[in-house]
Amino acid sequence: MDVSGRNPVLEPWTILARMIRRVDGVSRWNGVALDPDAGRALAGHVRELDYNLSGLKRGWHDSPNRKFEARRDPVVTGALTVTGNLDPIWPILQVAERCHAGRHAVEGLGWLRLVAVE
């Protein structure tokens, strides 16, 4: 996923917060929006979860824009393990799995697969 902007290594909750924003944005195309208070509550909730970043690695995504100008954006790939109470955000994560998350999703970035780990 694209990680320009906030640093997910210092603020790992931003990865899930981006998923919440993406799902909300895609939902608006279908006539549904996340209530602003609910969105704030979910964003606060993801800050309280525990994140294991050891499975992530930094890299770059190179892609020209439609004017063939070079773009190079920082990305992370790999496995992110999140523990804590995922019940409030699990439905949103399931939608994010289908619509991807973050910038350049139409180019294939933001692809994710949810795996429950015991």
Short mmCIF file of C-alpha atoms in Angstrom, two decimals:
data_model
loop_
_atom_site.label_atom_id
_atom_site.label_comp_id
_atom_site.label_asym_id
_atom_site.label_seq_id
_atom_site.Cartn_x
_atom_site.Cartn_y
_atom_site.Cartn_z
CA MET A 1 0.00 0.00 0.00
CA ASP A 2 1.07 3.56 -0.67
CA VAL A 3 2.46 5.16 2.48
CA SER A 4 3.09 8.71 1.39
CA GLY A 5 1.93 11.09 4.09
CA ARG A 6 1.97 9.74 7.62
CA ASN A 7 4.63 7.22 8.54
CA PRO A 8 3.01 3.81 9.21
CA VAL A 9 6.09 2.64 11.07
CA LEU A 10 5.66 5.44 13.61
CA GLU A 11 1.86 5.50 13.39
CA PRO A 12 0.75 2.02 12.25
CA TRP A 13 -2.89 2.77 12.96
CA THR A 14 -2.89 4.97 9.85
CA ILE A 15 -2.99 1.83 7.69
CA LEU A 16 -6.39 0.85 9.09
CA ALA A 17 -7.56 4.47 9.16
CA ARG A 18 -6.89 4.66 5.41
CA MET A 19 -9.00 1.55 4.94
CA ILE A 20 -11.86 3.19 6.82
CA ARG A 21 -11.61 6.31 4.61
CA ARG A 22 -11.43 4.23 1.43
CA VAL A 23 -14.49 2.18 2.32
CA ASP A 24 -16.39 5.35 3.24
CA GLY A 25 -15.40 6.97 -0.06
CA VAL A 26 -16.41 3.96 -2.15
CA SER A 27 -19.67 3.62 -0.21
CA ARG A 28 -20.62 7.18 -1.12
CA TRP A 29 -20.63 6.17 -4.80
CA ASN A 30 -23.36 3.73 -3.84
CA GLY A 31 -25.44 6.25 -1.89
CA VAL A 32 -24.23 5.25 1.58
CA ALA A 33 -21.92 7.24 3.83
CA LEU A 34 -20.30 6.49 7.12
CA ASP A 35 -21.76 8.73 9.82
CA PRO A 36 -19.06 11.28 10.77
CA ASP A 37 -19.34 10.44 14.47
CA ALA A 38 -19.05 6.72 13.71
CA GLY A 39 -16.02 7.40 11.51
CA ARG A 40 -14.31 9.36 14.28
CA ALA A 41 -15.09 6.60 16.79
CA LEU A 42 -13.64 3.95 14.48
CA ALA A 43 -10.53 6.05 13.82
CA GLY A 44 -10.07 6.39 17.57
CA HIS A 45 -10.58 2.67 18.03
CA VAL A 46 -7.85 1.69 15.55
CA ARG A 47 -5.36 3.79 17.54
CA GLU A 48 -5.96 1.51 20.53
CA LEU A 49 -5.14 -1.76 18.73
CA ASP A 50 -1.74 -3.48 18.87
CA TYR A 51 0.32 -3.69 15.68
CA ASN A 52 3.17 -6.02 14.75
CA LEU A 53 5.03 -4.49 11.84
CA SER A 54 7.81 -7.09 11.62
CA GLY A 55 6.25 -8.60 8.49
CA LEU A 56 6.25 -5.32 6.56
CA LYS A 57 8.98 -4.05 4.30
CA ARG A 58 9.42 -0.70 2.65
CA GLY A 59 9.73 -0.25 -1.08
CA TRP A 60 8.75 1.97 -3.99
CA HIS A 61 6.02 2.00 -6.62
CA ASP A 62 7.02 3.47 -9.97
CA SER A 63 4.22 4.48 -12.28
CA PRO A 64 3.94 7.14 -14.96
CA ASN A 65 0.84 9.33 -14.93
CA ARG A 66 -1.29 9.85 -18.01
CA LYS A 67 1.18 12.48 -19.25
CA PHE A 68 3.94 9.86 -18.91
CA GLU A 69 5.59 11.83 -16.12
CA ALA A 70 7.45 9.58 -13.70
CA ARG A 71 5.93 9.01 -10.28
CA ARG A 72 7.68 7.22 -7.48
CA ASP A 73 5.78 6.66 -4.26
CA PRO A 74 6.84 4.93 -1.05
CA VAL A 75 4.97 1.71 -0.26
CA VAL A 76 4.94 -1.07 2.30
CA THR A 77 4.33 -4.70 1.46
CA GLY A 78 4.05 -7.82 3.55
CA ALA A 79 2.05 -9.00 6.54
CA LEU A 80 0.69 -6.68 9.20
CA THR A 81 -0.59 -8.39 12.33
CA VAL A 82 -3.21 -6.50 14.31
CA THR A 83 -4.44 -7.69 17.70
CA GLY A 84 -7.11 -6.39 20.00
CA ASN A 85 -10.86 -6.02 19.61
CA LEU A 86 -11.38 -6.04 15.85
CA ASP A 87 -15.16 -6.51 16.07
CA PRO A 88 -16.04 -2.83 15.47
CA ILE A 89 -13.93 -2.59 12.31
CA TRP A 90 -14.12 -6.13 10.95
CA PRO A 91 -17.01 -5.40 8.52
CA ILE A 92 -15.11 -2.39 7.16
CA LEU A 93 -11.95 -4.45 6.76
CA GLN A 94 -13.95 -7.01 4.79
CA VAL A 95 -15.16 -4.31 2.41
CA ALA A 96 -11.59 -2.92 2.18
CA GLU A 97 -10.46 -6.39 1.13
CA ARG A 98 -12.74 -6.07 -1.91
CA CYS A 99 -12.11 -2.41 -2.83
CA HIS A 100 -8.45 -2.10 -1.76
CA ALA A 101 -7.15 0.78 0.36
CA GLY A 102 -5.29 4.02 -0.04
CA ARG A 103 -3.88 5.90 -3.00
CA HIS A 104 -3.32 4.34 -6.41
CA ALA A 105 -5.77 1.52 -5.69
CA VAL A 106 -6.79 1.55 -9.36
CA GLU A 107 -3.18 0.62 -10.16
CA GLY A 108 -3.28 -2.39 -7.86
CA LEU A 109 -1.89 -0.81 -4.72
CA GLY A 110 -3.76 -1.31 -1.49
CA TRP A 111 -4.55 -4.95 -2.21
CA LEU A 112 -5.04 -6.86 1.00
CA ARG A 113 -6.13 -10.22 2.24
CA LEU A 114 -7.57 -10.74 5.71
CA VAL A 115 -6.44 -13.81 7.59
CA ALA A 116 -7.63 -14.62 11.10
CA VAL A 117 -4.70 -15.78 13.21
CA GLU A 118 -5.29 -17.61 16.46
#
